Amino acid sequence: MDVAATGSTTRATLADWAAGLGEYGLTPDDLPDGLVVADEDGRVICFNAAAARITALHPADVLGAPIERALPLEDLEGRRWWSLTDPYQGLAIRVGQPERNLLLPGGREVLVSARYVRTHPTGPVRRLVVALRGTEARRRTERSHAELIATVAHELRSPLTSVKGFTATLLAKWERFTDDQKKLMLETVDQDANRITRLIAELLDISRIDSGRLEVRRQPIDVAAMVLRHVESHVAAGQSRERFRIDVTQPLPALWADPDKIDQILGNLLENAVRHGEGQVTIELAPSFLSAPDKDRAEGTALTVSDEGPGIPEESMSRVFTRFWRGSKRGGTGLGLYIVKGIVEAHGGTIAVGRAPGGGAQFRFILPVGAPAFMA
């Protein structure tokens, strides 16, 4: 076959194919995934920019080459993928190959799927369309899932061991303990059971946030009263009342939100400020306004929780709302702030972390005002 003629035919075929995309204002290089197209003879007629980036191959070295030489793919057992799949001479009823992890020379991993384009069912393959994706995103997801499983296993082991130990001891030696001893052991079992319940609730929240299924049941709420209730709870648990300062700027706009979810946000932020911060914990509530010309119209309610502790290092602030971030002190699952961010965003709000005037950590979230759409 004449090389010059082959190159000319390849360019013409690619031009025709690209013109079809052009009807929609697209080119192959606009696609986010790698795209490789071979013609009816198995020669590459399209190799977009994403494919070049993923495979580290130059389009000039690939266009016009046989697909098995342009992309010498192997499966994880070292078998040549094109020989196994045989797109052009294999079964005529096949329409493609599902995505799978394959290897390029040098061990570079790539996710590959293929589509066989025929002019009519069981006819010869006229176009072989191959999609390529990098494995980095999948690996990050797999690592995240592995970390989540390890964290859950670790967090569950301690309370379950305690519950099992105390219940087994009580069942075996009930009559040997005094009422006070029995009460202490049962209270410990109750606390550990609550800890397990909270962890399961966190896992369910994460699942709903990641899948976009977190439901928000909006109703009018008095967020100032909710803040006061949380502060009173900390005072009843032994914290000094002087450690808390509540500053409310009136009038606050009407706020429609899910009271249980807002309770969850407030509980997490205040617990973090009390446990990890120092000095006074300041809770500020104020209207959040649009740009200066619209100062008479609030766009939301802003709530800020600040402490006077060591604060969060500048280099860590970008990771505060990610899974498993625990800061300098250990303890907890590191999932709370990730869930807080998911709840705030499910309400259409925003949340940010910064440094408080006293040097500690400062969390500020804004929830939009206004009734739900069905009330409009």
Short mmCIF file of C-alpha atoms in Angstrom, two decimals:
data_model
loop_
_atom_site.label_atom_id
_atom_site.label_comp_id
_atom_site.label_asym_id
_atom_site.label_seq_id
_atom_site.Cartn_x
_atom_site.Cartn_y
_atom_site.Cartn_z
CA MET A 1 0.00 0.00 0.00
CA ASP A 2 1.35 3.44 -0.94
CA VAL A 3 2.20 5.33 2.26
CA ALA A 4 1.47 8.75 0.77
CA ALA A 5 -1.88 7.57 -0.50
CA THR A 6 -2.68 6.03 2.87
CA GLY A 7 -1.86 9.27 4.67
CA SER A 8 -4.01 11.26 2.23
CA THR A 9 -6.94 8.86 2.65
CA THR A 10 -6.55 8.97 6.44
CA ARG A 11 -6.60 12.76 6.50
CA ALA A 12 -9.64 12.88 4.19
CA THR A 13 -11.53 10.32 6.26
CA LEU A 14 -10.68 12.16 9.46
CA ALA A 15 -11.76 15.45 7.92
CA ASP A 16 -15.14 13.97 6.98
CA TRP A 17 -15.56 12.48 10.44
CA ALA A 18 -14.54 15.72 12.17
CA ALA A 19 -16.98 17.64 9.99
CA GLY A 20 -19.77 15.58 11.51
CA LEU A 21 -18.71 16.68 14.96
CA GLY A 22 -18.34 20.20 13.66
CA GLU A 23 -22.08 20.40 13.14
CA TYR A 24 -22.30 20.61 16.91
CA GLY A 25 -19.36 22.98 17.30
CA LEU A 26 -17.10 20.19 18.63
CA THR A 27 -13.77 18.70 17.65
CA PRO A 28 -12.26 15.45 18.96
CA ASP A 29 -9.86 17.49 21.08
CA ASP A 30 -12.83 19.00 22.95
CA LEU A 31 -13.74 15.61 24.40
CA PRO A 32 -12.65 15.04 28.03
CA ASP A 33 -11.77 11.36 27.49
CA GLY A 34 -9.26 9.86 25.11
CA LEU A 35 -10.73 8.97 21.71
CA VAL A 36 -9.13 6.65 19.17
CA VAL A 37 -10.96 5.73 15.95
CA ALA A 38 -9.81 3.14 13.44
CA ASP A 39 -11.28 2.69 9.97
CA GLU A 40 -12.53 -0.50 8.31
CA ASP A 41 -8.93 -1.57 7.64
CA GLY A 42 -7.94 -1.16 11.28
CA ARG A 43 -5.85 1.97 10.73
CA VAL A 44 -6.08 4.88 13.16
CA ILE A 45 -7.90 7.89 11.70
CA CYS A 46 -8.46 9.83 14.92
CA PHE A 47 -6.28 10.26 18.00
CA ASN A 48 -7.38 13.20 20.11
CA ALA A 49 -5.44 15.33 22.59
CA ALA A 50 -6.77 13.48 25.63
CA ALA A 51 -5.63 10.16 24.17
CA ALA A 52 -2.18 11.63 23.60
CA ARG A 53 -2.04 12.84 27.20
CA ILE A 54 -3.22 9.53 28.67
CA THR A 55 -0.95 7.29 26.57
CA ALA A 56 2.04 9.65 26.28
CA LEU A 57 2.02 8.98 22.52
CA HIS A 58 2.30 11.64 19.82
CA PRO A 59 -0.59 11.75 17.31
CA ALA A 60 1.84 11.98 14.38
CA ASP A 61 3.29 8.59 15.36
CA VAL A 62 -0.14 6.98 15.61
CA LEU A 63 -2.31 8.29 12.77
CA GLY A 64 -2.35 5.88 9.85
CA ALA A 65 -0.81 3.03 11.86
CA PRO A 66 -2.62 -0.26 12.51
CA ILE A 67 -4.57 -0.06 15.76
CA GLU A 68 -2.75 -3.03 17.30
CA ARG A 69 0.60 -1.33 16.68
CA ALA A 70 -0.57 2.16 17.64
CA LEU A 71 -2.06 0.88 20.92
CA PRO A 72 -0.23 -2.34 21.87
CA LEU A 73 -2.53 -3.10 24.79
CA GLU A 74 -2.16 -6.08 27.12
CA ASP A 75 -4.41 -7.34 29.87
CA LEU A 76 -3.19 -7.74 33.46
CA GLU A 77 -2.05 -11.30 32.67
CA GLY A 78 0.21 -10.15 29.85
CA ARG A 79 -2.01 -11.30 26.94
CA ARG A 80 -2.31 -9.11 23.84
CA TRP A 81 -5.75 -7.52 23.98
CA TRP A 82 -6.33 -7.07 20.25
CA SER A 83 -5.61 -10.76 19.64
CA LEU A 84 -8.09 -11.69 22.35
CA THR A 85 -10.88 -9.40 21.19
CA ASP A 86 -10.25 -9.53 17.41
CA PRO A 87 -12.67 -6.70 16.50
CA TYR A 88 -12.58 -7.18 12.72
CA GLN A 89 -12.55 -10.98 12.37
CA GLY A 90 -14.37 -12.02 15.55
CA LEU A 91 -18.03 -12.75 16.09
CA ALA A 92 -20.20 -10.50 13.92
CA ILE A 93 -22.86 -10.11 16.61
CA ARG A 94 -20.58 -8.26 19.02
CA VAL A 95 -21.10 -4.53 19.44
CA GLY A 96 -18.08 -3.66 21.58
CA GLN A 97 -16.07 -4.29 24.73
CA PRO A 98 -16.92 -3.07 28.26
CA GLU A 99 -14.47 -0.91 30.13
CA ARG A 100 -11.51 -2.72 31.64
CA ASN A 101 -8.07 -1.98 33.03
CA LEU A 102 -5.32 -2.63 30.47
CA LEU A 103 -1.59 -1.97 30.20
CA LEU A 104 0.45 -0.04 27.65
CA PRO A 105 4.16 -0.71 27.14
CA GLY A 106 6.09 0.29 30.23
CA GLY A 107 3.27 -0.72 32.54
CA ARG A 108 1.18 2.42 32.08
CA GLU A 109 -2.38 1.59 33.16
CA VAL A 110 -5.36 2.83 31.18
CA LEU A 111 -9.11 2.20 31.24
CA VAL A 112 -10.29 1.05 27.81
CA SER A 113 -13.70 0.48 26.28
CA ALA A 114 -14.53 -0.13 22.63
CA ARG A 115 -17.49 0.17 20.28
CA TYR A 116 -17.82 -1.67 16.97
CA VAL A 117 -19.68 0.41 14.39
CA ARG A 118 -21.34 -1.59 11.60
CA THR A 119 -23.48 -0.35 8.73
CA HIS A 120 -25.97 -3.13 9.49
CA PRO A 121 -26.23 -5.84 12.19
CA THR A 122 -23.70 -8.67 11.77
CA GLY A 123 -22.04 -6.68 8.98
CA PRO A 124 -18.30 -5.94 8.85
CA VAL A 125 -16.84 -3.39 11.27
CA ARG A 126 -16.61 -0.01 9.54
CA ARG A 127 -15.32 1.94 12.49
CA LEU A 128 -13.63 0.85 15.70
CA VAL A 129 -14.15 3.51 18.38
CA VAL A 130 -11.96 3.22 21.48
CA ALA A 131 -12.41 5.35 24.60
CA LEU A 132 -9.48 5.83 26.97
CA ARG A 133 -9.47 7.12 30.53
CA GLY A 134 -6.71 7.52 33.07
CA THR A 135 -6.81 5.44 36.24
CA GLU A 136 -5.95 8.22 38.69
CA ALA A 137 -9.54 9.14 39.57
CA ARG A 138 -10.51 5.51 40.08
CA ARG A 139 -7.45 4.91 42.25
CA ARG A 140 -8.30 7.94 44.38
CA THR A 141 -11.82 6.59 44.83
CA GLU A 142 -10.53 3.15 45.72
CA ARG A 143 -8.10 4.62 48.24
CA SER A 144 -10.87 6.72 49.74
CA HIS A 145 -13.11 3.67 50.10
CA ALA A 146 -10.27 1.67 51.65
CA GLU A 147 -9.58 4.46 54.14
CA LEU A 148 -13.27 4.67 54.99
CA ILE A 149 -13.46 0.93 55.63
CA ALA A 150 -10.31 1.01 57.76
CA THR A 151 -11.58 3.99 59.76
CA VAL A 152 -14.98 2.42 60.34
CA ALA A 153 -13.40 -0.88 61.41
CA HIS A 154 -11.11 0.92 63.85
CA GLU A 155 -13.87 3.10 65.28
CA LEU A 156 -16.27 0.19 65.68
CA ARG A 157 -13.77 -2.18 67.26
CA SER A 158 -13.34 -0.29 70.54
CA PRO A 159 -17.01 0.29 71.48
CA LEU A 160 -18.07 -3.17 70.29
CA THR A 161 -15.32 -4.75 72.40
CA SER A 162 -16.52 -2.76 75.39
CA VAL A 163 -20.17 -3.65 74.82
CA LYS A 164 -19.35 -7.33 74.36
CA GLY A 165 -17.06 -7.42 77.39
CA PHE A 166 -19.42 -5.74 79.82
CA THR A 167 -22.53 -7.63 78.69
CA ALA A 168 -20.70 -10.98 78.85
CA THR A 169 -19.39 -10.14 82.33
CA LEU A 170 -22.81 -9.09 83.59
CA LEU A 171 -24.49 -12.19 82.18
CA ALA A 172 -21.90 -14.51 83.69
CA LYS A 173 -21.47 -12.86 87.09
CA TRP A 174 -24.56 -10.72 87.64
CA GLU A 175 -24.99 -11.63 91.33
CA ARG A 176 -21.37 -10.77 92.20
CA PHE A 177 -21.69 -7.05 91.42
CA THR A 178 -23.25 -4.31 93.48
CA ASP A 179 -26.00 -2.13 92.05
CA ASP A 180 -23.55 0.75 91.60
CA GLN A 181 -21.15 -1.48 89.67
CA LYS A 182 -23.96 -2.76 87.48
CA LYS A 183 -25.14 0.78 86.82
CA LEU A 184 -21.62 1.91 85.84
CA MET A 185 -21.19 -0.97 83.39
CA LEU A 186 -24.63 -0.45 81.85
CA GLU A 187 -23.97 3.28 81.48
CA THR A 188 -20.72 2.46 79.68
CA VAL A 189 -22.55 0.05 77.37
CA ASP A 190 -25.16 2.75 76.68
CA GLN A 191 -22.47 5.33 75.82
CA ASP A 192 -20.66 2.93 73.51
CA ALA A 193 -23.94 1.99 71.82
CA ASN A 194 -24.60 5.69 71.21
CA ARG A 195 -21.12 6.03 69.73
CA ILE A 196 -21.83 3.17 67.31
CA THR A 197 -25.18 4.73 66.40
CA ARG A 198 -23.50 8.08 65.63
CA LEU A 199 -20.90 6.39 63.45
CA ILE A 200 -23.58 4.54 61.47
CA ALA A 201 -25.48 7.82 61.04
CA GLU A 202 -22.29 9.47 59.72
CA LEU A 203 -21.79 6.66 57.22
CA LEU A 204 -25.36 7.00 55.98
CA ASP A 205 -24.90 10.77 55.62
CA ILE A 206 -21.71 10.27 53.62
CA SER A 207 -23.45 7.79 51.34
CA ARG A 208 -26.29 10.23 50.70
CA ILE A 209 -23.93 13.18 50.16
CA ASP A 210 -21.71 11.27 47.72
CA SER A 211 -24.70 10.02 45.73
CA GLY A 212 -26.54 13.38 45.79
CA ARG A 213 -29.47 11.88 47.71
CA LEU A 214 -29.24 13.92 50.91
CA GLU A 215 -32.81 15.05 51.56
CA VAL A 216 -33.48 18.49 53.06
CA ARG A 217 -36.87 18.94 54.70
CA ARG A 218 -37.24 22.70 54.92
CA GLN A 219 -39.38 24.48 57.47
CA PRO A 220 -39.18 27.82 59.31
CA ILE A 221 -36.52 27.65 62.04
CA ASP A 222 -35.29 29.97 64.78
CA VAL A 223 -31.56 29.51 64.42
CA ALA A 224 -30.78 31.82 67.38
CA ALA A 225 -32.84 29.61 69.69
CA MET A 226 -31.06 26.55 68.30
CA VAL A 227 -27.67 28.09 69.06
CA LEU A 228 -28.77 28.91 72.62
CA ARG A 229 -29.97 25.34 73.13
CA HIS A 230 -26.61 23.93 72.07
CA VAL A 231 -24.75 26.30 74.38
CA GLU A 232 -26.98 25.31 77.31
CA SER A 233 -26.22 21.67 76.53
CA HIS A 234 -22.47 22.31 76.81
CA VAL A 235 -22.99 24.24 80.05
CA ALA A 236 -25.01 21.36 81.48
CA ALA A 237 -22.15 19.02 80.51
CA GLY A 238 -19.74 21.03 82.69
CA GLN A 239 -18.50 23.90 80.52
CA SER A 240 -18.43 27.38 82.04
CA ARG A 241 -21.18 29.67 80.81
CA GLU A 242 -18.61 32.49 80.53
CA ARG A 243 -16.77 30.49 77.89
CA PHE A 244 -19.55 31.19 75.36
CA ARG A 245 -20.53 34.50 73.79
CA ILE A 246 -23.54 34.77 71.49
CA ASP A 247 -23.79 37.85 69.30
CA VAL A 248 -26.99 38.20 67.25
CA THR A 249 -27.51 41.04 64.78
CA GLN A 250 -31.24 41.72 64.45
CA PRO A 251 -33.39 41.52 62.52
CA LEU A 252 -32.47 38.16 61.05
CA PRO A 253 -34.18 37.20 57.77
CA ALA A 254 -36.71 34.37 57.77
CA LEU A 255 -34.84 31.11 57.39
CA TRP A 256 -36.24 27.90 55.94
CA ALA A 257 -34.04 24.89 56.62
CA ASP A 258 -34.01 21.34 57.89
CA PRO A 259 -33.90 21.69 61.72
CA ASP A 260 -32.29 18.28 62.26
CA LYS A 261 -29.56 19.01 59.73
CA ILE A 262 -28.88 22.49 61.16
CA ASP A 263 -28.70 20.93 64.64
CA GLN A 264 -26.09 18.55 63.25
CA ILE A 265 -24.03 21.45 61.86
CA LEU A 266 -24.19 23.45 65.09
CA GLY A 267 -23.38 20.42 67.21
CA ASN A 268 -20.30 19.60 65.16
CA LEU A 269 -18.92 23.15 64.97
CA LEU A 270 -19.46 23.91 68.66
CA GLU A 271 -18.06 20.56 69.77
CA ASN A 272 -14.94 21.17 67.68
CA ALA A 273 -14.54 24.68 69.13
CA VAL A 274 -14.92 23.41 72.70
CA ARG A 275 -12.79 20.30 72.31
CA HIS A 276 -9.98 21.54 70.08
CA GLY A 277 -10.07 25.29 70.72
CA GLU A 278 -9.22 27.34 73.77
CA GLY A 279 -10.52 30.43 75.51
CA GLN A 280 -13.87 31.93 74.62
CA VAL A 281 -16.11 30.46 71.92
CA THR A 282 -17.96 33.16 70.00
CA ILE A 283 -21.08 32.45 67.98
CA GLU A 284 -22.18 35.27 65.69
CA LEU A 285 -25.47 35.41 63.81
CA ALA A 286 -26.12 38.12 61.26
CA PRO A 287 -27.88 38.78 57.96
CA SER A 288 -25.71 38.19 54.92
CA PHE A 289 -26.22 40.87 52.28
CA LEU A 290 -25.74 41.04 48.57
CA SER A 291 -23.40 43.62 47.05
CA ALA A 292 -23.36 47.14 48.47
CA PRO A 293 -26.15 48.61 46.25
CA ASP A 294 -28.52 45.98 47.67
CA LYS A 295 -27.74 46.53 51.33
CA ASP A 296 -31.41 46.67 52.17
CA ARG A 297 -31.98 43.07 51.05
CA ALA A 298 -30.41 40.11 52.87
CA GLU A 299 -29.49 37.09 50.79
CA GLY A 300 -29.04 34.74 53.72
CA THR A 301 -28.22 34.15 57.35
CA ALA A 302 -24.54 33.96 58.27
CA LEU A 303 -23.39 32.02 61.31
CA THR A 304 -19.79 32.20 62.51
CA VAL A 305 -18.17 30.06 65.20
CA SER A 306 -14.78 31.25 66.45
CA ASP A 307 -12.44 30.11 69.21
CA GLU A 308 -9.17 31.38 70.71
CA GLY A 309 -7.13 28.22 70.29
CA PRO A 310 -4.04 27.62 68.15
CA GLY A 311 -6.16 27.71 64.98
CA ILE A 312 -5.69 25.70 61.81
CA PRO A 313 -2.35 25.85 59.97
CA GLU A 314 -2.54 27.74 56.70
CA GLU A 315 -1.35 24.72 54.73
CA SER A 316 -4.18 22.58 56.15
CA MET A 317 -7.09 24.90 55.47
CA SER A 318 -7.70 23.50 51.99
CA ARG A 319 -8.15 20.01 53.49
CA VAL A 320 -10.41 20.84 56.44
CA PHE A 321 -13.61 19.74 54.70
CA THR A 322 -12.17 16.56 53.20
CA ARG A 323 -12.73 13.09 54.59
CA PHE A 324 -10.63 11.96 57.56
CA TRP A 325 -9.10 15.36 58.30
CA ARG A 326 -8.42 15.50 62.03
CA GLY A 327 -5.94 18.34 62.40
CA SER A 328 -3.06 18.05 64.85
CA LYS A 329 -5.09 16.23 67.51
CA ARG A 330 -6.28 12.69 67.07
CA GLY A 331 -9.74 11.51 67.95
CA GLY A 332 -13.00 11.09 66.10
CA THR A 333 -13.49 9.77 62.62
CA GLY A 334 -12.51 12.92 60.76
CA LEU A 335 -15.83 12.80 58.90
CA GLY A 336 -17.75 15.53 60.74
CA LEU A 337 -16.66 18.59 58.75
CA TYR A 338 -17.04 16.69 55.46
CA ILE A 339 -20.66 16.02 56.43
CA VAL A 340 -21.15 19.63 57.59
CA LYS A 341 -20.03 20.92 54.19
CA GLY A 342 -22.35 18.46 52.42
CA ILE A 343 -25.34 19.57 54.52
CA VAL A 344 -24.64 23.27 53.98
CA GLU A 345 -24.32 22.78 50.21
CA ALA A 346 -27.51 20.68 50.15
CA HIS A 347 -29.26 23.79 51.51
CA GLY A 348 -27.74 25.87 48.71
CA GLY A 349 -25.35 27.55 51.12
CA THR A 350 -21.59 28.01 51.44
CA ILE A 351 -19.08 27.36 54.20
CA ALA A 352 -15.51 28.55 54.72
CA VAL A 353 -12.77 28.27 57.30
CA GLY A 354 -10.34 30.97 58.33
CA ARG A 355 -8.48 32.49 61.24
CA ALA A 356 -10.43 34.20 64.01
CA PRO A 357 -9.45 37.68 65.26
CA GLY A 358 -8.13 36.03 68.44
CA GLY A 359 -5.94 33.67 66.42
CA GLY A 360 -8.11 30.55 66.67
CA ALA A 361 -10.18 28.75 64.08
CA GLN A 362 -13.20 30.42 62.54
CA PHE A 363 -15.94 28.62 60.63
CA ARG A 364 -18.55 30.66 58.78
CA PHE A 365 -21.48 29.32 56.83
CA ILE A 366 -24.26 31.14 55.01
CA LEU A 367 -27.71 29.68 54.40
CA PRO A 368 -29.94 31.33 51.78
CA VAL A 369 -33.23 32.84 52.88
CA GLY A 370 -36.62 32.32 51.32
CA ALA A 371 -39.37 29.73 51.41
CA PRO A 372 -39.21 26.54 49.33
CA ALA A 373 -40.42 26.68 45.74
CA PHE A 374 -43.77 25.08 46.57
CA MET A 375 -44.51 28.06 48.90
CA ALA A 376 -43.77 30.66 46.25
#
